[in-house]
Tab-separated table of N, CA and C in Angstrom:
chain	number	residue	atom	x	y	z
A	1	UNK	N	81.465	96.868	74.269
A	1	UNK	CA	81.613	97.747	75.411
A	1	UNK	C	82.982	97.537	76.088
A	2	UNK	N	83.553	96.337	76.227
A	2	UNK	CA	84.349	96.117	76.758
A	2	UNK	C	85.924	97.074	76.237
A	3	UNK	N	85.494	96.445	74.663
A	3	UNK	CA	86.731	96.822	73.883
A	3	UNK	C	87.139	98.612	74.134
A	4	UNK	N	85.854	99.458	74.227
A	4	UNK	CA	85.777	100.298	74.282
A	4	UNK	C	86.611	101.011	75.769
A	5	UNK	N	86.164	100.278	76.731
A	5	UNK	CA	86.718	100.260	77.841
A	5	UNK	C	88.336	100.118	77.977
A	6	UNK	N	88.544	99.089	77.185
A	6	UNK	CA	90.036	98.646	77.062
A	6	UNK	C	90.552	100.172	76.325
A	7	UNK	N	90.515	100.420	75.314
A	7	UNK	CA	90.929	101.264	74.448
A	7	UNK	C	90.709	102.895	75.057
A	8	UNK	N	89.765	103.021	75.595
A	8	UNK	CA	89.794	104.495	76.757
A	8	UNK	C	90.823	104.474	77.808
A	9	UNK	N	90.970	102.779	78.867
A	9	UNK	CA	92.059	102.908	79.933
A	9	UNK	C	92.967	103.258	79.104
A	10	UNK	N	93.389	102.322	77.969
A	10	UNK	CA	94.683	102.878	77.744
A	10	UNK	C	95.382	103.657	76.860
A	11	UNK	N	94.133	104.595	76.666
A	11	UNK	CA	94.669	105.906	76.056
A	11	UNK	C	94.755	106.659	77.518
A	12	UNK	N	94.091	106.417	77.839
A	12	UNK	CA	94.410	107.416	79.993
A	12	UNK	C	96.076	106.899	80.248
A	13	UNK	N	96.344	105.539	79.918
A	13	UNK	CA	98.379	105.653	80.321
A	13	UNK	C	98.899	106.355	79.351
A	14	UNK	N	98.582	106.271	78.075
A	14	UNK	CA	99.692	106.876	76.478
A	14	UNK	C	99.274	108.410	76.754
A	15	UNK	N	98.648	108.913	76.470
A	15	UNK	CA	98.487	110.540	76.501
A	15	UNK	C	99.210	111.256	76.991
A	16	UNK	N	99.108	110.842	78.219
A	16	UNK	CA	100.103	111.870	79.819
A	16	UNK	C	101.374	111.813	79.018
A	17	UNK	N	101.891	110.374	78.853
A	17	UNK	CA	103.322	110.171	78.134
A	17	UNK	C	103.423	110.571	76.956
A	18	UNK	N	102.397	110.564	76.213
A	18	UNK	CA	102.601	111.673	74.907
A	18	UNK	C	102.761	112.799	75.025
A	19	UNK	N	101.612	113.769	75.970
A	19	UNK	CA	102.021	115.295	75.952
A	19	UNK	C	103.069	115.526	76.678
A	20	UNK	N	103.830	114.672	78.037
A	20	UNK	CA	105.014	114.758	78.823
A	20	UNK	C	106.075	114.816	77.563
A	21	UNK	N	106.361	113.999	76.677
A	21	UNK	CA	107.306	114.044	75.837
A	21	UNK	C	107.855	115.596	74.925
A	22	UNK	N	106.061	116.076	74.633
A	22	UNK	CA	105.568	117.120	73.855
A	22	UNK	C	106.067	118.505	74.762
A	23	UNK	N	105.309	117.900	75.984
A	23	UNK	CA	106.224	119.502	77.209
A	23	UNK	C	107.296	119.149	76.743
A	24	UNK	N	108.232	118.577	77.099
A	24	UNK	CA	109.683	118.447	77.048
A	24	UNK	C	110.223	119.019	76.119
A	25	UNK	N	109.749	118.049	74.721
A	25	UNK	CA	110.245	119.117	73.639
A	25	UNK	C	110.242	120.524	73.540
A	26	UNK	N	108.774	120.901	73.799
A	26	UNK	CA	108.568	121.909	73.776
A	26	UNK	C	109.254	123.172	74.867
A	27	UNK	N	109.821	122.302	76.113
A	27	UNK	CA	110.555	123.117	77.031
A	27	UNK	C	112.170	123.422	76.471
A	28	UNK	N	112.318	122.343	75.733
A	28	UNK	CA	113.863	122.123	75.272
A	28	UNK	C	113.848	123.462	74.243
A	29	UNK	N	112.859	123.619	73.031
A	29	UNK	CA	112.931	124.391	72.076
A	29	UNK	C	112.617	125.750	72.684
A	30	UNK	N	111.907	125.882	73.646
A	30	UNK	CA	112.223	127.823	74.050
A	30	UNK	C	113.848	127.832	74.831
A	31	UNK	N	114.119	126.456	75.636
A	31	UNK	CA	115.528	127.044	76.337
A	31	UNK	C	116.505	127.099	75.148
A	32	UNK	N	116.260	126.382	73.901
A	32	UNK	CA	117.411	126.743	73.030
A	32	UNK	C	117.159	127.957	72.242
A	33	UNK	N	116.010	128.507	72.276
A	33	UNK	CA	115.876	129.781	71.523
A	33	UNK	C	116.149	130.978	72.500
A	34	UNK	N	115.791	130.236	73.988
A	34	UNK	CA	116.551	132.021	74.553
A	34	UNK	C	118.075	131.799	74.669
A	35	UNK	N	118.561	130.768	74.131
A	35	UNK	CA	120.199	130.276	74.392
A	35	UNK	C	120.589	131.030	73.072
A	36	UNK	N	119.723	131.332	72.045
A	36	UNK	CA	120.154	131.609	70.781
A	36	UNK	C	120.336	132.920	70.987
A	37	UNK	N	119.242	133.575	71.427
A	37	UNK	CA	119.044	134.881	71.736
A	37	UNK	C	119.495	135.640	71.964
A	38	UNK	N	120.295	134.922	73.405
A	38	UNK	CA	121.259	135.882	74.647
A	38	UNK	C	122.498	135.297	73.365
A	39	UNK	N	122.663	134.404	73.068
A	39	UNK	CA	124.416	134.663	72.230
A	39	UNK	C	124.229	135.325	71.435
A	40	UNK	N	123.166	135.375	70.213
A	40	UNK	CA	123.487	136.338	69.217
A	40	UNK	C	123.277	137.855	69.505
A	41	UNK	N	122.744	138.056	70.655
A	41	UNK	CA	122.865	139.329	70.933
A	41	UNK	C	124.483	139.576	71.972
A	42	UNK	N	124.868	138.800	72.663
A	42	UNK	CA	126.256	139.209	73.721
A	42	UNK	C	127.553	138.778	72.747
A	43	UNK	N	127.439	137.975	71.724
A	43	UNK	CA	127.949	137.786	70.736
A	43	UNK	C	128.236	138.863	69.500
A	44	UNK	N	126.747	139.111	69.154
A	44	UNK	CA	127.182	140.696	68.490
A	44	UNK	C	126.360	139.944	66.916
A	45	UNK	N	126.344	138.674	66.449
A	45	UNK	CA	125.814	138.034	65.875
A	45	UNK	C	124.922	138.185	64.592
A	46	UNK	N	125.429	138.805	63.401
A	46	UNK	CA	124.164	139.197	62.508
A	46	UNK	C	123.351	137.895	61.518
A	47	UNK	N	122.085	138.834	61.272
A	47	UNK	CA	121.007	137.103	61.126
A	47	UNK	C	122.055	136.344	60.329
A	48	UNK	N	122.262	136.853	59.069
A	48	UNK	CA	123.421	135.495	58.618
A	48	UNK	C	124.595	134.919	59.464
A	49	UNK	N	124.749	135.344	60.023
A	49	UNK	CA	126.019	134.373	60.959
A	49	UNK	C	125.222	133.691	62.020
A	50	UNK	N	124.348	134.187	62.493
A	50	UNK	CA	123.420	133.885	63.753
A	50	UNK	C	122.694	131.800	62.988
A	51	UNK	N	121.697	132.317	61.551
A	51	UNK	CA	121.328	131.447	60.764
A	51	UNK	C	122.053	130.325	60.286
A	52	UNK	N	123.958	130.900	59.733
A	52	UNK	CA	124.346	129.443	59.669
A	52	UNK	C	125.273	128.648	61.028
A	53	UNK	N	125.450	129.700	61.800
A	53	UNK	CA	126.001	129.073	63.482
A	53	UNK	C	124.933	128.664	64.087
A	54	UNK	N	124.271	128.555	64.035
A	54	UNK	CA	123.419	127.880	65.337
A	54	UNK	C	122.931	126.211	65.193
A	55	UNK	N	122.501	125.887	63.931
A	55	UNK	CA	122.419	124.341	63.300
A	55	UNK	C	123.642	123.500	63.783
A	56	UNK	N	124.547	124.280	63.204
A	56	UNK	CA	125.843	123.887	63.679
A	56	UNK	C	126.179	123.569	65.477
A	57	UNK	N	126.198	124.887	65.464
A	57	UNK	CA	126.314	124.707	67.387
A	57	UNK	C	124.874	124.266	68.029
A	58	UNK	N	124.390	123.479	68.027
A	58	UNK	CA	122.807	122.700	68.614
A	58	UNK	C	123.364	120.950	68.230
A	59	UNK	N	123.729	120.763	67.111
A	59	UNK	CA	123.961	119.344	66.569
A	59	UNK	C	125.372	119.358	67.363
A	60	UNK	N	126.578	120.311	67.446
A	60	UNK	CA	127.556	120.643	68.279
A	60	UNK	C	127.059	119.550	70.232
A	61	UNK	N	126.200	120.688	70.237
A	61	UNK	CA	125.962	120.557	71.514
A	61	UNK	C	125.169	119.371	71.880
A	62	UNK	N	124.445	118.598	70.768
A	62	UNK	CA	123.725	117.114	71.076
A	62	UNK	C	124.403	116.320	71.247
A	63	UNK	N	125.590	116.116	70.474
A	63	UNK	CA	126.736	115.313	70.274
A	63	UNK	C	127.684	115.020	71.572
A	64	UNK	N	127.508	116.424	72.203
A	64	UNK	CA	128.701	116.349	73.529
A	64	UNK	C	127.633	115.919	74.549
A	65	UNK	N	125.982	116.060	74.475
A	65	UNK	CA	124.916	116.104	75.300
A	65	UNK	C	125.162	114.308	75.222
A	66	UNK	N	125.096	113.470	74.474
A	66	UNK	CA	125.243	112.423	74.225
A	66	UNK	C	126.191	111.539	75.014
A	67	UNK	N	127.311	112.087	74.666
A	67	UNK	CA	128.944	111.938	75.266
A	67	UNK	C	128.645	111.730	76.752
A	68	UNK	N	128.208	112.645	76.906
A	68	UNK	CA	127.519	113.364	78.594
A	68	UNK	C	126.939	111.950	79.292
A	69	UNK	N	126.118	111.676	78.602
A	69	UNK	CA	124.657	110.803	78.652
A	69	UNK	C	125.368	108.875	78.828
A	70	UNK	N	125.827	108.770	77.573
A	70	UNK	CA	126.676	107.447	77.893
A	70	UNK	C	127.602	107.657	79.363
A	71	UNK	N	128.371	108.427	79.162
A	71	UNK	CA	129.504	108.466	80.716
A	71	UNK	C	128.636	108.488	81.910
A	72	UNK	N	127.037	109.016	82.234
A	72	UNK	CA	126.004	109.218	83.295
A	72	UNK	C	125.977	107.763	83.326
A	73	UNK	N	125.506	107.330	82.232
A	73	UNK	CA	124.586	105.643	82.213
A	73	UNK	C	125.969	104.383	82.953
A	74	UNK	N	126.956	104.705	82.429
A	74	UNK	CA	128.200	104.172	83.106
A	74	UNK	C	128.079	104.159	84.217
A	75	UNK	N	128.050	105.531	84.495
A	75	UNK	CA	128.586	106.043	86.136
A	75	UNK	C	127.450	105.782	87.168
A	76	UNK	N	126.322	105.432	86.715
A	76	UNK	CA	125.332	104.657	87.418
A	76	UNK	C	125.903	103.781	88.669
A	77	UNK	N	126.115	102.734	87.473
A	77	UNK	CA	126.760	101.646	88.424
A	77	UNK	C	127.593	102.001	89.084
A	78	UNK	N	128.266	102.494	89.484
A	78	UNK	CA	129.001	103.101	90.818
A	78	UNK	C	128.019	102.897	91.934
A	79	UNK	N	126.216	103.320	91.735
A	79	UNK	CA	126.202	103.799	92.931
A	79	UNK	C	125.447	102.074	93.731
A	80	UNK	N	125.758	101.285	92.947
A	80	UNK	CA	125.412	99.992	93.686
A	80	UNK	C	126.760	99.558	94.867
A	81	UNK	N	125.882	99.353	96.329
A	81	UNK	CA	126.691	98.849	97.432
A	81	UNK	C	128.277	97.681	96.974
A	82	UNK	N	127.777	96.842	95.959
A	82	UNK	CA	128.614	96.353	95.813
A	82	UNK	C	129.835	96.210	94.748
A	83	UNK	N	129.897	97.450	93.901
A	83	UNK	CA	130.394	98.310	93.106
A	83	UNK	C	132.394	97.550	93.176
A	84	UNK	N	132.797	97.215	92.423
A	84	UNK	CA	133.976	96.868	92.500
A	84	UNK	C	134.823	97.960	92.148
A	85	UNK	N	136.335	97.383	92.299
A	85	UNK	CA	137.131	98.507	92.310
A	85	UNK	C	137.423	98.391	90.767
A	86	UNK	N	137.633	97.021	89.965
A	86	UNK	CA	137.224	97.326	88.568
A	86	UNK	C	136.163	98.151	87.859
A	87	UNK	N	134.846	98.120	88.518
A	87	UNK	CA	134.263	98.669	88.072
A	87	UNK	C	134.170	100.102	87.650
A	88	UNK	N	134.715	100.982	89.297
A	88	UNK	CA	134.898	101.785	89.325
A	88	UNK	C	136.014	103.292	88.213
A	89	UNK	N	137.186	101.693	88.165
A	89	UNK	CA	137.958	102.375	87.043
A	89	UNK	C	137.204	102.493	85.693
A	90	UNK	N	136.450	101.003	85.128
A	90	UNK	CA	135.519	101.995	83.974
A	90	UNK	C	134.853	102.909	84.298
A	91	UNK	N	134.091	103.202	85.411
A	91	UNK	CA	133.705	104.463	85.110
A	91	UNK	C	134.466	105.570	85.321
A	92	UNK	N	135.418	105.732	85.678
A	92	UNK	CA	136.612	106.942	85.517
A	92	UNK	C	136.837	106.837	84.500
A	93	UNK	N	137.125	106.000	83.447
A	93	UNK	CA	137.680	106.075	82.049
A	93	UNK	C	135.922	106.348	81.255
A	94	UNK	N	135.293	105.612	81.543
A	94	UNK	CA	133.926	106.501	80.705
A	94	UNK	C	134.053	108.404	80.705
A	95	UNK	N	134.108	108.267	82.089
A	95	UNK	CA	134.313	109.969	81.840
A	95	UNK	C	135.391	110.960	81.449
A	96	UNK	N	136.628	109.747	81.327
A	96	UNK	CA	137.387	110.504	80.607
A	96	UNK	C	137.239	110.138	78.977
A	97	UNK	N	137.098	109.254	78.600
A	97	UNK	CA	136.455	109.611	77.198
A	97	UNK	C	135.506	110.086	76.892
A	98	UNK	N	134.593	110.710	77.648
A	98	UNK	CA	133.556	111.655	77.532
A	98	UNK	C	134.218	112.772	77.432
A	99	UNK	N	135.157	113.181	78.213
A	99	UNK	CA	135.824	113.767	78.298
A	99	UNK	C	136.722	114.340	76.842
A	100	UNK	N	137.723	113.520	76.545
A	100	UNK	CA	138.294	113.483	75.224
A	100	UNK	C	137.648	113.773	73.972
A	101	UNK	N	136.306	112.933	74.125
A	101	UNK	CA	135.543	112.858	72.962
A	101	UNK	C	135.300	114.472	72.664
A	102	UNK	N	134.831	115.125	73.766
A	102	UNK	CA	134.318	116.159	73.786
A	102	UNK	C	134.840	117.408	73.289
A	103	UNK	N	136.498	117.147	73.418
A	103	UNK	CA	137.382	118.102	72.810
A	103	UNK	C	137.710	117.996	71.759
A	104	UNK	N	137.835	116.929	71.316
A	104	UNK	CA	137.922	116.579	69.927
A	104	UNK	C	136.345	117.370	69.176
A	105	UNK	N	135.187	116.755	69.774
A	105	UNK	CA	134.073	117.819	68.949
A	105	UNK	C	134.266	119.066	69.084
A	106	UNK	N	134.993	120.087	70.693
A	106	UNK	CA	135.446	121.260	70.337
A	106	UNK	C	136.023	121.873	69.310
A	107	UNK	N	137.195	121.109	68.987
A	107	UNK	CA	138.542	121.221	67.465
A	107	UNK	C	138.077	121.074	66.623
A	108	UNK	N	136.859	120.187	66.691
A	108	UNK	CA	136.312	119.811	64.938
A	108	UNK	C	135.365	121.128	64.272
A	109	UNK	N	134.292	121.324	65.621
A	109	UNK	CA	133.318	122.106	64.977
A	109	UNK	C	133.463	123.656	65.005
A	110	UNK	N	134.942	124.192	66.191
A	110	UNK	CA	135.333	125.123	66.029
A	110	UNK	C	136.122	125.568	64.956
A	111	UNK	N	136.932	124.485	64.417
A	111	UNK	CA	137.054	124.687	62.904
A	111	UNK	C	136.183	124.740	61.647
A	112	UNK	N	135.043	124.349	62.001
A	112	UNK	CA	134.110	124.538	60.908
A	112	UNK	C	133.294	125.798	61.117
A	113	UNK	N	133.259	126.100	62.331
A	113	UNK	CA	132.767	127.517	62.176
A	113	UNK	C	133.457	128.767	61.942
A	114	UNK	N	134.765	128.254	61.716
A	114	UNK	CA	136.349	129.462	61.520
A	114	UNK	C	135.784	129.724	60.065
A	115	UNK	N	134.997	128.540	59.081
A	115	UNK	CA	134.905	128.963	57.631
A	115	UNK	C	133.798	129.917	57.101
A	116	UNK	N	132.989	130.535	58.487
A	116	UNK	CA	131.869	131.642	57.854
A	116	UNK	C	132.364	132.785	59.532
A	117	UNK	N	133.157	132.211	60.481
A	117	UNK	CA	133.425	133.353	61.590
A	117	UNK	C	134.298	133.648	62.031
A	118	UNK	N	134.394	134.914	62.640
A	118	UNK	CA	135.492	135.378	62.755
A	118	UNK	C	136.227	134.754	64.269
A	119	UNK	N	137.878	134.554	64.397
A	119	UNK	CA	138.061	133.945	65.610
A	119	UNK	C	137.840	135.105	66.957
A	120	UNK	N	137.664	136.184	66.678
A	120	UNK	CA	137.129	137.345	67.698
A	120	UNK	C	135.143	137.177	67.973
A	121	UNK	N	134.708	136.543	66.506
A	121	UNK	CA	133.391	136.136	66.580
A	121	UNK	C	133.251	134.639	67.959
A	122	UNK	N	134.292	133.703	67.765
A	122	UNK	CA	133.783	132.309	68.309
A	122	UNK	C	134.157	132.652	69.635
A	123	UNK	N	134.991	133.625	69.895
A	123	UNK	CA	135.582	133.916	71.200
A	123	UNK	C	134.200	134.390	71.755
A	124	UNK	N	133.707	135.715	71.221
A	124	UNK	CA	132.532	135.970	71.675
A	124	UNK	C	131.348	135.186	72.413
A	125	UNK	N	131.144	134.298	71.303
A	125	UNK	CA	130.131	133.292	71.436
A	125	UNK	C	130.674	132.642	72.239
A	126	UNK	N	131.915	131.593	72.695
A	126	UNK	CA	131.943	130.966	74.014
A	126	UNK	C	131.933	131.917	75.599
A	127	UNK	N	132.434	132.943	74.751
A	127	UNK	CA	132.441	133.488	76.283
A	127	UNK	C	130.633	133.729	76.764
A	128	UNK	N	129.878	134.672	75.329
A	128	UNK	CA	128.642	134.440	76.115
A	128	UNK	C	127.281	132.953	76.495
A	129	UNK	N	128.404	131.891	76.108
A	129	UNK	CA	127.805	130.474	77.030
A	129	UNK	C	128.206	130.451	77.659
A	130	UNK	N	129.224	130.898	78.538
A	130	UNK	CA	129.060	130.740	79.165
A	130	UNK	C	128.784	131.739	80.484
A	131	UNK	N	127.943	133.017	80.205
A	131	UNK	CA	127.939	134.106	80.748
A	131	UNK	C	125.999	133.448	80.796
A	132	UNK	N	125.578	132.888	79.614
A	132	UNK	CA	124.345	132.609	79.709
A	132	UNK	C	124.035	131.525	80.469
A	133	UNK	N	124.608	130.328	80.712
A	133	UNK	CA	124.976	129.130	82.025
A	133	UNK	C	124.608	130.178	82.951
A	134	UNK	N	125.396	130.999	83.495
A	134	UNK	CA	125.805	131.936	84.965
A	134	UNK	C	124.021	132.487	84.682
A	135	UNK	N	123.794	133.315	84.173
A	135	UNK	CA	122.134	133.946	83.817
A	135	UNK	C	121.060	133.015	83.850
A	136	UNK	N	121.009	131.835	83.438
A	136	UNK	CA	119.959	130.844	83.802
A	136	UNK	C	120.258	130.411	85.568
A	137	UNK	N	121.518	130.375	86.179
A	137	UNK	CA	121.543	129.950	87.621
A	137	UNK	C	120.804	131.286	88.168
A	138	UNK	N	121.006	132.112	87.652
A	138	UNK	CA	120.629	133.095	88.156
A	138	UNK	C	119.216	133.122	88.451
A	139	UNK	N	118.511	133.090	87.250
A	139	UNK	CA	117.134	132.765	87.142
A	139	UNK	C	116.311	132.353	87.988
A	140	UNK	N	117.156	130.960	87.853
A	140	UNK	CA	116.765	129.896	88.598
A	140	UNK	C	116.876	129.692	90.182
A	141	UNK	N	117.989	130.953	90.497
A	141	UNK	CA	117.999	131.005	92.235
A	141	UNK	C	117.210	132.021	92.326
A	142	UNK	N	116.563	133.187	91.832
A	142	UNK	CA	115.659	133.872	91.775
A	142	UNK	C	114.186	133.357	91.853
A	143	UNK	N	113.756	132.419	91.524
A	143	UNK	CA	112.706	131.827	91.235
A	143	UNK	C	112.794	130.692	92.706
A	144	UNK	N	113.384	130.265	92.963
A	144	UNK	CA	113.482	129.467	94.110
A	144	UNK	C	113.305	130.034	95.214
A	145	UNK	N	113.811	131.780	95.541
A	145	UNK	CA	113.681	132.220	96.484
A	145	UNK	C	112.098	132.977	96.487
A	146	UNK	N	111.542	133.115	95.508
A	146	UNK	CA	110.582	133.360	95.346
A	146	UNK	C	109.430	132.500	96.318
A	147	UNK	N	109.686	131.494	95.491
A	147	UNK	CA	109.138	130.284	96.304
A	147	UNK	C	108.665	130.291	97.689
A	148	UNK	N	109.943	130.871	98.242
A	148	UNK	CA	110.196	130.531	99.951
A	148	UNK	C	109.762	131.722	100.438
Protein backbone atom coordinates (compact mmCIF):
# COMPACT_ATOMS: atom_id res chain seq x y z
CA UNK A 1 0.00 0.00 0.00
CA UNK A 2 2.54 2.18 0.84
CA UNK A 3 4.61 1.68 -2.30
CA UNK A 4 1.55 2.39 -4.12
CA UNK A 5 1.14 5.60 -2.37
CA UNK A 6 4.73 6.56 -3.02
CA UNK A 7 4.43 5.89 -6.76
CA UNK A 8 0.83 7.86 -7.20
CA UNK A 9 2.46 11.13 -5.12
CA UNK A 10 4.96 11.07 -7.44
CA UNK A 11 3.49 10.67 -10.56
CA UNK A 12 1.11 13.88 -9.18
CA UNK A 13 4.91 16.01 -9.34
CA UNK A 14 6.20 14.28 -13.00
CA UNK A 15 2.96 14.62 -15.07
CA UNK A 16 2.19 18.45 -14.68
CA UNK A 17 6.04 18.64 -15.78
CA UNK A 18 5.55 16.23 -18.45
CA UNK A 19 2.46 17.70 -20.13
CA UNK A 20 4.00 21.49 -19.26
CA UNK A 21 6.97 20.44 -21.44
CA UNK A 22 4.36 18.79 -24.07
CA UNK A 23 2.23 22.37 -24.02
CA UNK A 24 5.36 24.03 -24.76
CA UNK A 25 6.35 22.02 -27.47
CA UNK A 26 3.32 21.91 -28.67
CA UNK A 27 2.91 25.87 -28.39
CA UNK A 28 6.39 26.27 -30.06
CA UNK A 29 5.24 23.97 -33.16
CA UNK A 30 1.90 26.00 -34.11
CA UNK A 31 3.99 29.47 -33.54
CA UNK A 32 6.50 28.05 -36.04
CA UNK A 33 3.92 26.87 -38.44
CA UNK A 34 1.99 30.18 -38.49
CA UNK A 35 5.70 31.76 -38.82
CA UNK A 36 5.91 29.42 -41.87
CA UNK A 37 2.71 30.40 -43.15
CA UNK A 38 2.69 34.19 -43.02
CA UNK A 39 6.41 33.94 -44.86
CA UNK A 40 5.60 31.61 -47.44
CA UNK A 41 2.68 33.37 -48.27
CA UNK A 42 4.25 37.45 -47.90
CA UNK A 43 7.27 35.84 -49.34
CA UNK A 44 5.52 34.54 -52.40
CA UNK A 45 7.12 31.00 -51.54
CA UNK A 46 6.25 27.83 -53.68
CA UNK A 47 5.86 24.30 -51.77
CA UNK A 48 9.35 23.42 -53.09
CA UNK A 49 11.17 26.41 -51.96
CA UNK A 50 8.83 26.79 -48.93
CA UNK A 51 9.90 22.61 -48.15
CA UNK A 52 13.63 23.03 -48.60
CA UNK A 53 13.85 26.77 -46.75
CA UNK A 54 12.27 26.26 -43.79
CA UNK A 55 14.52 23.12 -42.11
CA UNK A 56 17.07 25.34 -42.94
CA UNK A 57 15.72 28.62 -41.51
CA UNK A 58 14.23 26.85 -37.98
CA UNK A 59 17.85 25.06 -37.30
CA UNK A 60 18.97 28.87 -38.64
CA UNK A 61 16.93 30.30 -36.02
CA UNK A 62 17.77 27.64 -32.98
CA UNK A 63 21.27 28.34 -33.40
CA UNK A 64 20.95 32.25 -32.98
CA UNK A 65 17.96 31.22 -30.25
CA UNK A 66 20.92 29.56 -28.44
CA UNK A 67 23.48 32.43 -28.96
CA UNK A 68 20.54 34.46 -27.43
CA UNK A 69 20.22 32.05 -24.45
CA UNK A 70 24.04 31.74 -23.36
CA UNK A 71 24.46 35.84 -23.54
CA UNK A 72 20.76 35.87 -21.14
CA UNK A 73 22.45 33.19 -18.71
CA UNK A 74 25.64 35.61 -18.59
CA UNK A 75 23.75 38.63 -18.27
CA UNK A 76 22.01 37.24 -15.24
CA UNK A 77 24.66 37.98 -13.10
CA UNK A 78 24.53 41.53 -13.61
CA UNK A 79 21.49 41.63 -11.72
CA UNK A 80 23.20 40.62 -8.30
CA UNK A 81 23.68 43.86 -5.79
CA UNK A 82 27.14 43.10 -5.77
CA UNK A 83 27.92 42.71 -9.46
CA UNK A 84 31.53 44.00 -10.24
CA UNK A 85 32.69 46.22 -12.76
CA UNK A 86 34.68 43.15 -14.18
CA UNK A 87 31.90 41.38 -14.23
CA UNK A 88 29.92 43.59 -15.93
CA UNK A 89 32.35 43.90 -18.91
CA UNK A 90 31.85 40.03 -19.49
CA UNK A 91 28.64 40.50 -19.82
CA UNK A 92 28.90 43.26 -22.47
CA UNK A 93 31.27 41.07 -24.35
CA UNK A 94 28.81 37.93 -23.94
CA UNK A 95 26.46 40.00 -25.85
CA UNK A 96 28.61 41.08 -28.18
CA UNK A 97 29.60 37.72 -29.20
CA UNK A 98 26.15 36.81 -29.27
CA UNK A 99 26.10 39.35 -31.21
CA UNK A 100 28.94 38.46 -33.81
CA UNK A 101 28.14 34.94 -33.61
CA UNK A 102 24.88 35.76 -34.95
CA UNK A 103 26.03 37.43 -38.11
CA UNK A 104 28.28 35.17 -38.96
CA UNK A 105 25.11 32.48 -38.87
CA UNK A 106 23.38 35.33 -41.01
CA UNK A 107 26.43 35.04 -43.92
CA UNK A 108 26.59 31.41 -43.53
CA UNK A 109 23.00 30.29 -43.92
CA UNK A 110 22.10 33.15 -46.21
CA UNK A 111 24.53 31.73 -48.45
CA UNK A 112 23.21 28.43 -48.34
CA UNK A 113 19.94 29.42 -49.14
CA UNK A 114 21.35 31.64 -52.33
CA UNK A 115 21.87 27.73 -53.70
CA UNK A 116 17.95 26.83 -54.23
CA UNK A 117 16.76 31.05 -53.84
CA UNK A 118 16.51 33.74 -55.39
CA UNK A 119 18.34 37.00 -53.73
CA UNK A 120 14.83 38.97 -54.50
CA UNK A 121 13.38 35.54 -52.82
CA UNK A 122 15.63 35.97 -49.28
CA UNK A 123 14.93 39.67 -49.41
CA UNK A 124 11.33 38.78 -49.35
CA UNK A 125 11.50 36.39 -46.65
CA UNK A 126 13.48 38.74 -44.23
CA UNK A 127 11.48 41.45 -44.85
CA UNK A 128 8.28 39.31 -44.10
CA UNK A 129 10.02 38.36 -40.44
CA UNK A 130 10.06 40.78 -39.87
CA UNK A 131 6.60 42.25 -40.84
CA UNK A 132 5.41 38.88 -38.97
CA UNK A 133 7.41 40.00 -35.42
CA UNK A 134 5.25 43.49 -35.98
CA UNK A 135 1.75 41.00 -36.59
CA UNK A 136 2.28 38.79 -33.56
CA UNK A 137 2.79 42.34 -31.31
CA UNK A 138 -0.07 43.09 -32.83
CA UNK A 139 -1.96 40.13 -31.80
CA UNK A 140 -0.78 40.18 -28.78
CA UNK A 141 -1.77 43.95 -27.90
CA UNK A 142 -5.12 43.02 -29.24
CA UNK A 143 -5.66 40.25 -26.95
CA UNK A 144 -4.46 42.19 -23.91
CA UNK A 145 -6.85 44.87 -24.51
CA UNK A 146 -9.39 42.48 -24.74
CA UNK A 147 -8.67 41.45 -21.44
CA UNK A 148 -9.22 44.87 -19.88
Amino acid sequence: MKKYFLIVFLLSFCLPSIAQKKQSKDSEDQFRAKKEAYITKKAELTSEEAAEFFPLYFEWQDKKTENNRNAWVKGKTGLKPNTTEEEYNEIFNAFFKANEDNCALDREYLEKCKKFLSNKKIYMILKAEILFSRYMLKIAKEKDEEKK
